[in-house]
Coordinates of C-alpha atoms and ligand atoms in Angstrom, one line a residue:
X1 CA 42.5 56.5 117.6
X2 CA 39.9 57.8 115.1
X3 CA 40.9 58.6 111.6
X4 CA 40.4 62.3 112.2
X5 CA 43.1 62.3 114.8
X6 CA 45.7 60.5 112.8
X7 CA 47.3 63.4 111.0
X8 CA 48.4 66.2 113.3
X9 CA 50.7 67.8 110.7
X10 CA 48.5 70.8 110.1
X11 CA 48.2 71.6 113.7
X12 CA 50.6 74.0 115.4
X13 CA 49.9 73.8 119.1
X14 CA 50.4 76.9 121.4
X15 CA 53.0 76.9 124.2
X16 CA 53.8 73.2 123.4
X17 CA 56.8 71.2 122.3
X18 CA 55.1 70.3 119.0
X19 CA 57.5 67.6 117.7
X20 CA 57.6 65.8 121.1
X21 CA 53.9 66.1 121.5
X22 CA 53.1 64.7 118.0
X23 CA 55.1 61.5 118.7
X24 CA 52.5 60.5 121.2
X25 CA 49.7 63.1 121.3
X26 CA 47.5 63.6 124.3
X27 CA 44.1 64.3 122.9
X28 CA 40.9 65.0 124.9
X29 CA 37.6 64.3 123.2
X30 CA 35.1 64.8 126.0
X31 CA 34.6 66.0 129.6
X32 CA 32.1 65.9 132.4
X33 CA 32.4 67.4 135.8
X34 CA 35.9 66.9 137.1
X35 CA 37.0 64.4 134.5
X36 CA 38.2 64.5 130.9
X37 CA 37.7 61.7 128.4
X38 CA 40.8 61.0 126.2
X39 CA 40.8 59.7 122.7
X40 CA 41.5 56.2 123.9
X41 CA 38.4 56.3 126.0
X42 CA 40.1 56.7 129.4
X43 CA 38.9 59.1 132.0
X44 CA 41.3 61.5 133.5
X45 CA 41.0 63.7 136.6
X46 CA 41.7 67.4 135.9
X47 CA 43.9 69.0 138.6
X48 CA 44.1 72.3 136.7
X49 CA 40.4 73.2 136.1
X50 CA 41.1 73.5 132.4
X51 CA 43.7 76.2 132.3
X52 CA 42.6 78.0 135.5
X53 CA 39.4 78.5 133.6
X54 CA 36.7 75.9 134.6
X55 CA 36.3 76.2 138.3
X56 CA 32.7 74.8 138.2
X57 CA 33.8 71.7 136.4
X58 CA 33.4 70.8 132.7
X59 CA 30.1 70.8 130.8
X60 CA 28.1 72.3 133.7
X61 CA 24.5 71.5 132.6
X62 CA 23.2 75.0 133.3
X63 CA 25.9 76.7 131.3
X64 CA 25.5 74.2 128.4
X65 CA 21.8 74.8 128.4
X66 CA 22.2 78.6 128.3
X67 CA 24.7 78.4 125.4
X68 CA 22.5 76.0 123.5
X69 CA 19.5 78.3 123.9
X70 CA 21.5 81.5 123.0
X71 CA 23.1 80.1 119.9
X72 CA 19.7 79.2 118.6
X73 CA 18.2 82.6 119.6
X74 CA 20.8 85.2 118.7
X75 CA 24.0 83.7 117.4
X76 CA 25.8 87.0 116.8
X77 CA 25.2 90.7 116.4
X78 CA 27.7 93.5 116.3
X79 CA 28.3 95.5 119.4
X80 CA 29.5 98.6 117.6
X81 CA 26.5 101.0 117.5
X82 CA 24.1 98.1 118.2
X83 CA 24.3 95.6 121.0
X84 CA 22.6 92.6 122.5
X85 CA 20.6 92.0 125.6
X86 CA 23.0 89.4 127.1
X87 CA 26.0 91.8 127.0
X88 CA 24.0 94.5 128.7
X89 CA 22.9 92.1 131.4
X90 CA 26.4 90.6 132.0
X91 CA 28.1 94.0 132.3
X92 CA 25.5 94.9 134.9
X93 CA 25.9 91.6 136.7
X94 CA 29.7 91.8 136.9
X95 CA 29.6 95.4 138.0
X96 CA 27.4 94.4 140.9
X97 CA 30.0 91.9 142.1
X98 CA 32.9 94.3 141.6
X99 CA 34.5 96.4 144.3
X100 CA 32.5 99.6 145.0
X101 CA 32.8 102.3 142.4
X102 CA 34.2 99.9 139.7
X103 CA 31.0 99.7 137.7
X104 CA 32.1 100.1 134.1
X105 CA 32.8 97.0 132.1
X106 CA 34.4 96.6 128.7
X107 CA 34.3 93.2 127.0
X108 CA 37.1 91.4 125.2
X109 CA 37.7 87.8 124.2
X110 CA 40.7 86.8 126.2
X111 CA 43.1 87.7 129.0
X112 CA 45.6 89.1 126.5
X113 CA 43.0 91.4 125.0
X114 CA 41.8 92.5 128.5
X115 CA 45.3 93.5 129.4
X116 CA 46.0 95.4 126.2
X117 CA 42.6 97.1 126.6
X118 CA 43.4 98.1 130.2
X119 CA 46.7 99.6 129.2
X120 CA 45.1 101.6 126.4
X121 CA 42.3 102.8 128.8
X122 CA 45.0 103.9 131.3
X123 CA 46.8 105.9 128.6
X124 CA 43.6 107.4 127.2
X125 CA 42.5 108.3 130.7
X126 CA 45.5 110.4 131.5
X127 CA 45.4 112.1 128.1
X128 CA 41.7 112.9 128.5
X129 CA 42.6 114.6 131.8
X130 CA 45.3 116.7 130.2
X131 CA 48.2 114.5 131.5
X132 CA 49.2 113.1 128.2
X133 CA 52.8 113.0 129.5
X134 CA 51.9 110.0 131.5
X135 CA 52.9 107.4 129.0
X136 CA 55.2 105.0 130.9
X137 CA 53.9 101.6 131.9
X138 CA 55.3 99.5 134.7
X139 CA 55.1 95.8 135.0
X140 CA 56.8 93.3 137.3
X141 CA 59.5 90.7 136.6
X142 CA 58.0 87.3 136.2
X143 CA 54.6 88.8 135.6
X144 CA 52.3 87.2 132.9
X145 CA 49.9 89.5 131.1
X146 CA 49.3 87.5 128.0
X147 CA 51.0 87.4 124.7
X148 CA 49.9 90.5 122.8
X149 CA 52.5 93.2 122.3
X150 CA 51.3 95.3 125.2
X151 CA 50.9 92.5 127.7
X152 CA 54.2 90.9 126.6
X153 CA 56.0 94.1 127.1
X154 CA 54.8 94.7 130.7
X155 CA 55.1 91.0 131.3
X156 CA 58.3 89.6 132.8
X157 CA 58.5 86.1 131.5
X158 CA 61.9 86.0 129.8
X159 CA 61.2 83.1 127.3
X160 CA 58.1 84.9 126.1
X161 CA 59.9 88.1 125.5
X162 CA 63.3 86.9 124.2
X163 CA 62.6 86.6 120.5
X164 CA 60.7 89.8 120.4
X165 CA 63.1 91.9 122.5
X166 CA 63.6 94.6 119.9
X167 CA 59.9 95.0 119.2
X168 CA 58.5 95.3 122.7
X169 CA 56.6 98.6 123.2
X170 CA 58.8 101.4 124.3
X171 CA 58.5 103.2 127.7
X172 CA 58.1 100.2 129.8
X173 CA 60.0 99.3 133.0
X174 CA 59.6 96.6 135.6
X175 CA 59.7 96.3 139.4
X176 CA 61.3 93.3 141.0
X177 CA 59.4 90.1 141.6
X178 CA 58.7 88.8 145.2
X179 CA 60.1 85.3 145.2
X180 CA 63.2 84.8 147.3
X181 CA 63.6 81.2 148.5
X182 CA 66.1 82.2 151.2
X183 CA 63.4 84.3 152.9
X184 CA 60.0 82.9 151.9
X185 CA 60.4 79.2 150.9
X186 CA 57.6 76.9 152.1
X187 CA 55.4 79.7 153.3
X188 CA 51.7 78.8 153.8
X189 CA 49.8 81.7 152.2
X190 CA 51.2 85.2 152.1
X191 CA 54.9 85.4 153.1
X192 CA 55.6 87.8 156.0
X193 CA 58.9 88.8 154.3
X194 CA 58.9 91.1 151.3
X195 CA 56.6 94.1 151.6
X196 CA 59.6 96.3 151.1
X197 CA 60.0 95.0 147.5
X198 CA 57.1 97.3 146.6
X199 CA 59.4 100.2 147.2
X200 CA 61.0 99.3 144.0
X201 CA 58.2 101.3 142.4
X202 CA 59.5 104.4 144.3
X203 CA 62.9 103.7 142.7
X204 CA 61.3 103.8 139.2
X205 CA 59.4 106.9 140.1
X206 CA 62.6 108.6 141.1
X207 CA 64.3 107.4 137.9
X208 CA 61.5 108.3 135.4
X209 CA 59.7 110.9 137.5
X210 CA 56.4 109.6 138.8
X211 CA 54.5 112.2 136.8
X212 CA 55.5 110.3 133.6
X213 CA 54.1 107.0 134.7
X214 CA 50.6 106.1 133.5
X215 CA 50.0 102.7 135.2
X216 CA 51.4 99.8 137.1
X217 CA 50.1 96.3 136.3
X218 CA 50.5 93.3 138.6
X219 CA 48.7 90.0 139.2
X220 CA 47.6 90.1 142.9
X221 CA 48.9 86.5 143.0
X222 CA 51.2 85.8 140.1
X223 CA 49.9 82.6 138.5
X224 CA 51.8 81.4 135.4
X225 CA 55.2 82.1 136.9
X226 CA 54.4 79.4 139.5
X227 CA 52.1 81.0 142.0
X228 CA 53.7 83.8 143.9
X229 CA 51.4 85.1 146.7
X230 CA 52.1 88.8 147.6
X231 CA 54.0 89.3 150.8
X232 CA 51.9 90.7 153.7
X233 CA 51.6 94.5 153.2
X234 CA 53.0 94.4 149.6
X235 CA 49.9 95.3 147.6
X236 CA 48.9 97.9 150.2
X237 CA 52.3 99.5 149.7
X238 CA 52.0 99.5 145.9
X239 CA 48.6 101.2 146.3
X240 CA 50.1 103.9 148.5
X241 CA 52.9 104.6 146.1
X242 CA 50.5 104.8 143.1
X243 CA 48.3 107.2 145.0
X244 CA 51.3 109.4 146.0
X245 CA 52.3 109.7 142.3
X246 CA 48.9 109.7 140.6
X247 CA 49.6 106.4 138.9
X248 CA 46.8 104.0 138.1
X249 CA 47.0 100.5 139.6
X250 CA 45.9 97.7 137.4
X251 CA 45.2 94.3 138.9
X252 CA 45.4 91.6 136.3
X253 CA 42.8 89.2 137.7
X254 CA 42.6 86.9 134.7
X255 CA 43.2 84.0 137.1
X256 CA 42.3 85.4 140.5
X257 CA 38.8 86.7 139.6
X258 CA 35.6 84.7 140.0
X259 CA 36.3 82.5 143.0
X260 CA 39.9 81.3 142.7
X261 CA 40.5 83.4 145.9
X262 CA 37.1 82.6 147.3
X263 CA 35.7 86.1 146.4
X264 CA 34.5 87.6 143.1
X265 CA 37.8 89.4 142.9
X266 CA 41.2 89.2 144.4
X267 CA 41.0 92.9 145.2
X268 CA 38.2 92.1 147.7
X269 CA 40.2 89.3 149.3
X270 CA 43.2 91.5 149.8
X271 CA 41.1 94.6 150.6
X272 CA 43.3 96.6 148.2
X273 CA 41.4 98.4 145.5
X274 CA 42.9 98.9 142.1
X275 CA 41.7 101.4 139.5
X276 CA 41.3 98.8 136.7
X277 CA 40.7 95.0 136.9
X278 CA 41.3 92.7 133.9
X279 CA 39.5 89.3 133.8
X280 CA 38.8 86.4 131.5
X281 CA 38.9 82.6 132.2
X282 CA 36.3 82.2 135.1
X283 CA 34.0 84.8 133.5
X284 CA 32.4 82.0 131.4
X285 CA 33.9 79.1 133.2
X286 CA 36.1 78.7 130.1
X287 CA 33.1 77.6 128.0
X288 CA 33.2 80.4 125.4
X289 CA 36.2 82.8 125.1
X290 CA 35.5 86.1 126.8
X291 CA 37.2 88.7 129.0
X292 CA 36.1 91.8 130.7
X293 CA 37.9 95.0 131.9
X294 CA 36.4 96.8 134.9
X295 CA 37.2 100.4 135.6
X296 CA 36.5 102.9 138.2
X297 CA 33.6 105.2 137.4
X298 CA 36.0 108.2 137.4
X299 CA 38.0 106.6 134.6
X300 CA 34.9 106.0 132.5
X301 CA 33.7 109.6 133.2
X302 CA 37.0 111.1 132.1
X303 CA 36.4 109.7 128.6
X304 CA 32.8 111.0 128.4
X305 CA 33.7 114.5 127.2
X306 CA 33.4 116.3 124.0
X307 CA 30.6 116.1 121.5
X308 CA 28.2 113.4 122.4
X309 CA 28.0 112.0 118.9
X310 CA 31.7 111.2 118.9
X311 CA 33.3 107.9 119.8
X312 CA 35.1 108.3 123.1
X313 CA 37.4 105.3 122.8
X314 CA 38.6 104.0 119.5
X315 CA 39.0 100.5 120.6
X316 CA 37.0 97.2 120.5
X317 CA 36.8 93.8 119.0
X318 CA 34.4 92.2 116.6
X319 CA 33.4 89.8 119.3
X320 CA 33.4 92.2 122.3
X321 CA 30.2 91.3 124.1
X322 CA 29.4 88.3 121.9
X323 CA 25.9 87.2 122.8
X324 CA 26.7 83.5 123.2
X325 CA 29.8 84.2 125.3
X326 CA 27.7 86.7 127.4
X327 CA 25.0 84.1 127.9
X328 CA 27.6 81.6 129.1
X329 CA 28.9 84.4 131.4
X330 CA 25.4 85.0 132.8
X331 CA 24.8 81.3 133.4
X332 CA 28.2 81.1 135.1
X333 CA 27.4 84.0 137.5
X334 CA 24.1 82.3 138.2
X335 CA 25.7 79.0 139.1
X336 CA 28.4 80.8 141.3
X337 CA 25.5 82.3 143.2
X338 CA 23.1 79.4 143.3
X339 CA 25.7 76.8 144.3
X340 CA 27.6 79.0 146.7
X341 CA 30.7 78.3 144.7
X342 CA 32.9 80.9 146.4
X343 CA 32.0 79.5 149.8
X344 CA 32.8 76.0 148.6
X345 CA 36.2 77.3 147.4
X346 CA 36.8 78.9 150.8
X347 CA 36.0 75.6 152.6
X348 CA 38.6 73.7 150.5
X349 CA 41.5 76.0 151.1
X350 CA 42.9 74.4 154.2
X351 CA 42.7 70.9 152.9
X352 CA 44.4 72.0 149.7
X353 CA 47.2 73.8 151.6
X354 CA 47.8 70.8 153.8
X355 CA 48.0 68.4 150.8
X356 CA 50.4 70.7 148.9
X357 CA 52.7 71.3 151.9
X358 CA 52.9 67.5 152.5
X359 CA 55.4 67.6 149.6
X360 CA 57.8 69.8 151.6
X361 CA 59.8 66.7 152.6
X362 CA 60.1 65.3 149.1
X363 CA 63.7 65.0 147.9
X364 CA 63.2 67.0 144.7
X365 CA 61.0 69.8 146.2
X366 CA 62.6 73.1 146.9
X367 CA 59.5 75.2 147.6
X368 CA 55.7 74.9 148.0
X369 CA 53.5 78.0 147.6
X370 CA 49.7 78.5 147.9
X371 CA 47.0 81.1 148.2
X372 CA 43.3 80.5 147.8
X373 CA 42.9 77.7 145.4
X374 CA 46.2 78.4 143.7
X375 CA 49.2 76.2 144.5
X376 CA 52.6 75.3 143.3
X377 CA 55.2 72.6 144.0
X378 CA 58.6 73.6 142.8
X379 CA 61.2 70.9 142.1
X380 CA 64.9 71.5 141.7
X381 CA 65.9 71.2 138.1
X382 CA 67.8 68.0 137.2
X383 CA 71.5 68.7 136.5
X384 CA 71.8 69.8 132.9
X385 CA 68.1 69.2 132.1
X386 CA 65.9 72.0 133.4
X387 CA 62.3 71.2 132.9
X388 CA 62.8 67.5 132.5
X389 CA 61.4 66.5 135.9
X390 CA 58.3 68.6 135.4
X391 CA 57.8 67.3 131.9
X392 CA 58.2 63.7 133.0
X393 CA 55.8 64.2 135.9
X394 CA 53.2 65.6 133.5
X395 CA 53.5 62.7 131.0
X396 CA 53.6 59.9 133.6
X397 CA 50.5 61.4 135.3
X398 CA 48.7 61.5 132.0
X399 CA 49.6 58.1 130.6
X400 CA 50.1 55.9 133.7
X401 CA 47.8 57.5 136.3
X402 CA 45.0 59.2 134.3
X403 CA 45.7 62.5 135.8
X404 CA 46.1 65.9 134.0
X405 CA 48.6 68.1 135.8
X406 CA 50.2 71.3 134.6
X407 CA 53.9 72.0 134.8
X408 CA 55.8 75.1 134.0
X409 CA 59.4 73.8 133.7
X410 CA 60.0 72.0 137.0
X411 CA 57.2 73.7 138.9
X412 CA 53.9 71.9 139.2
X413 CA 50.9 74.3 139.3
X414 CA 47.5 73.5 140.7
X415 CA 44.2 75.1 140.1
X416 CA 41.7 72.7 141.6
X417 CA 38.0 73.0 140.9
X418 CA 36.2 75.5 143.1
X419 CA 33.8 72.7 144.0
X420 CA 36.3 69.8 144.2
X421 CA 35.5 66.8 146.3
X422 CA 38.1 66.6 149.1
X423 CA 38.6 62.9 148.6
X424 CA 39.3 63.3 144.9
X425 CA 41.7 66.2 145.6
X426 CA 43.5 64.0 148.2
X427 CA 43.7 61.1 145.8
X428 CA 45.2 63.3 143.0
X429 CA 48.0 64.4 145.3
X430 CA 48.7 60.9 146.5
X431 CA 49.0 59.9 142.9
X432 CA 51.4 62.8 142.2
X433 CA 53.5 61.8 145.2
X434 CA 53.8 58.3 143.8
X435 CA 54.8 59.6 140.4
X436 CA 57.4 62.0 141.8
X437 CA 58.9 59.1 143.8
X438 CA 59.7 57.4 140.4
X439 CA 61.3 60.4 138.9
X440 CA 65.1 60.7 139.0
Ligands
PXG501 N1 46.9 87.7 132.4 C1 47.1 86.7 133.3 C2 47.3 87.0 134.7 C3 47.0 85.3 132.8 O1 47.1 84.3 133.7 C4 46.6 86.1 130.6 C5 46.7 87.4 131.1 C6 46.3 85.9 129.2 O2 45.1 85.3 128.9 P1 44.8 84.6 127.5 O3 43.3 84.3 127.7 O4 45.0 85.6 126.5 O5 45.6 83.4 127.4 C7 46.7 85.1 131.5 C8 46.7 83.7 131.0 C9 49.6 78.7 133.2 C10 48.9 79.5 132.1 O6 50.0 77.6 132.9 C11 48.3 80.7 132.4 C12 47.7 81.5 131.4 C13 47.7 81.1 130.1 C14 48.4 79.9 129.8 C15 49.0 79.1 130.8 O7 49.7 79.2 134.3 N2 47.1 82.6 131.8

């Protein structure tokens, strides 16, 4: 290992067991296409497309070139009161791909920022229309909406919330999640059982009075919690209930946008139209941090009142619409189009599903779930050591098999490249099978 990598003391890794990690660090120093290079020079196949980010593969030459050019042309300019050509072009480009009527785009730098921006827009929208009483926000158990205070509050990941319990934002409630192994284990795609779980929103409308609720936020397919596809009819039902009570529906598409479900947006795949969509990750193929929030025209219009010289929304980030990020975003959109990436993703779905479900007979496996190019294999926890099986699988794959896999506790999650080679995808699952066979 190089001298620069010897001392990890200063480095506090996110969402990582730091002390365990530092005993034997897993450090990546390069990447090309579907492979990483580790600090010992070995090449590793990436089964997670970065962190759901890099569907086109790593260091795509067209994105690299666009970033190199942009950083040497306009490295930064503020987007408060002045802006740059790339941000303008990317907003237009993304709006053209969006569901009809969702043509307004606000830039952020991450999924967490997109979520908090969306929640603020929802609250501001109601207030601008004279319904300032609509302040309540509804999330879902097991939802992941990032780690800022708004997103954490509407999120439903218990370990992420536990320490901050007393400081979560007030006026938030949650509907039930949709996983129930008794009814929907080993479903291929959307479970047929569970649409009625959306009626939990009616319960909360009865409890709080629907007229006090500003917005409901859900991931169309829950990702971080271990891939929970929506039951057939579930999203439609949520939409109906929101309409009935005048509540905005926010789809958190940080994972599902830009091809993971073989469409620009999950909303299009499910043919259920939300009012606000949050994105990040695939917007730039993960190359430069960036997020975007898309809103219906009517939401944007509601803000455009009062004196024209006044700011309509007191919100924004120093790096909202950063020119280098926007250049990466534009290049990414070009590649999606030129290479037919979303069609490539669609063509891989069946193969991916078959490979995942071949684990159904494995002794440790209690569920397999998939939708689009999102997949999960859930193992039973080892007695007294939850998370141990998943952690061991990750390390064994990395050290012994040159394979990067992602585990959330004992659930293995998969986010294959949108342009994966079927043989490489197959080989990665054969390897994982071999590894699971060695795990107690
Ligand atoms: N919303 C959703 C739906 C996400 O998946 C965020 C918001 C937050 O994005 P940022 O860019 O602030 O991290 C996410 C992030 C996993 C995993 O293993 C998923 C995410 C982050 C870390 C791990 O599934 N998604």
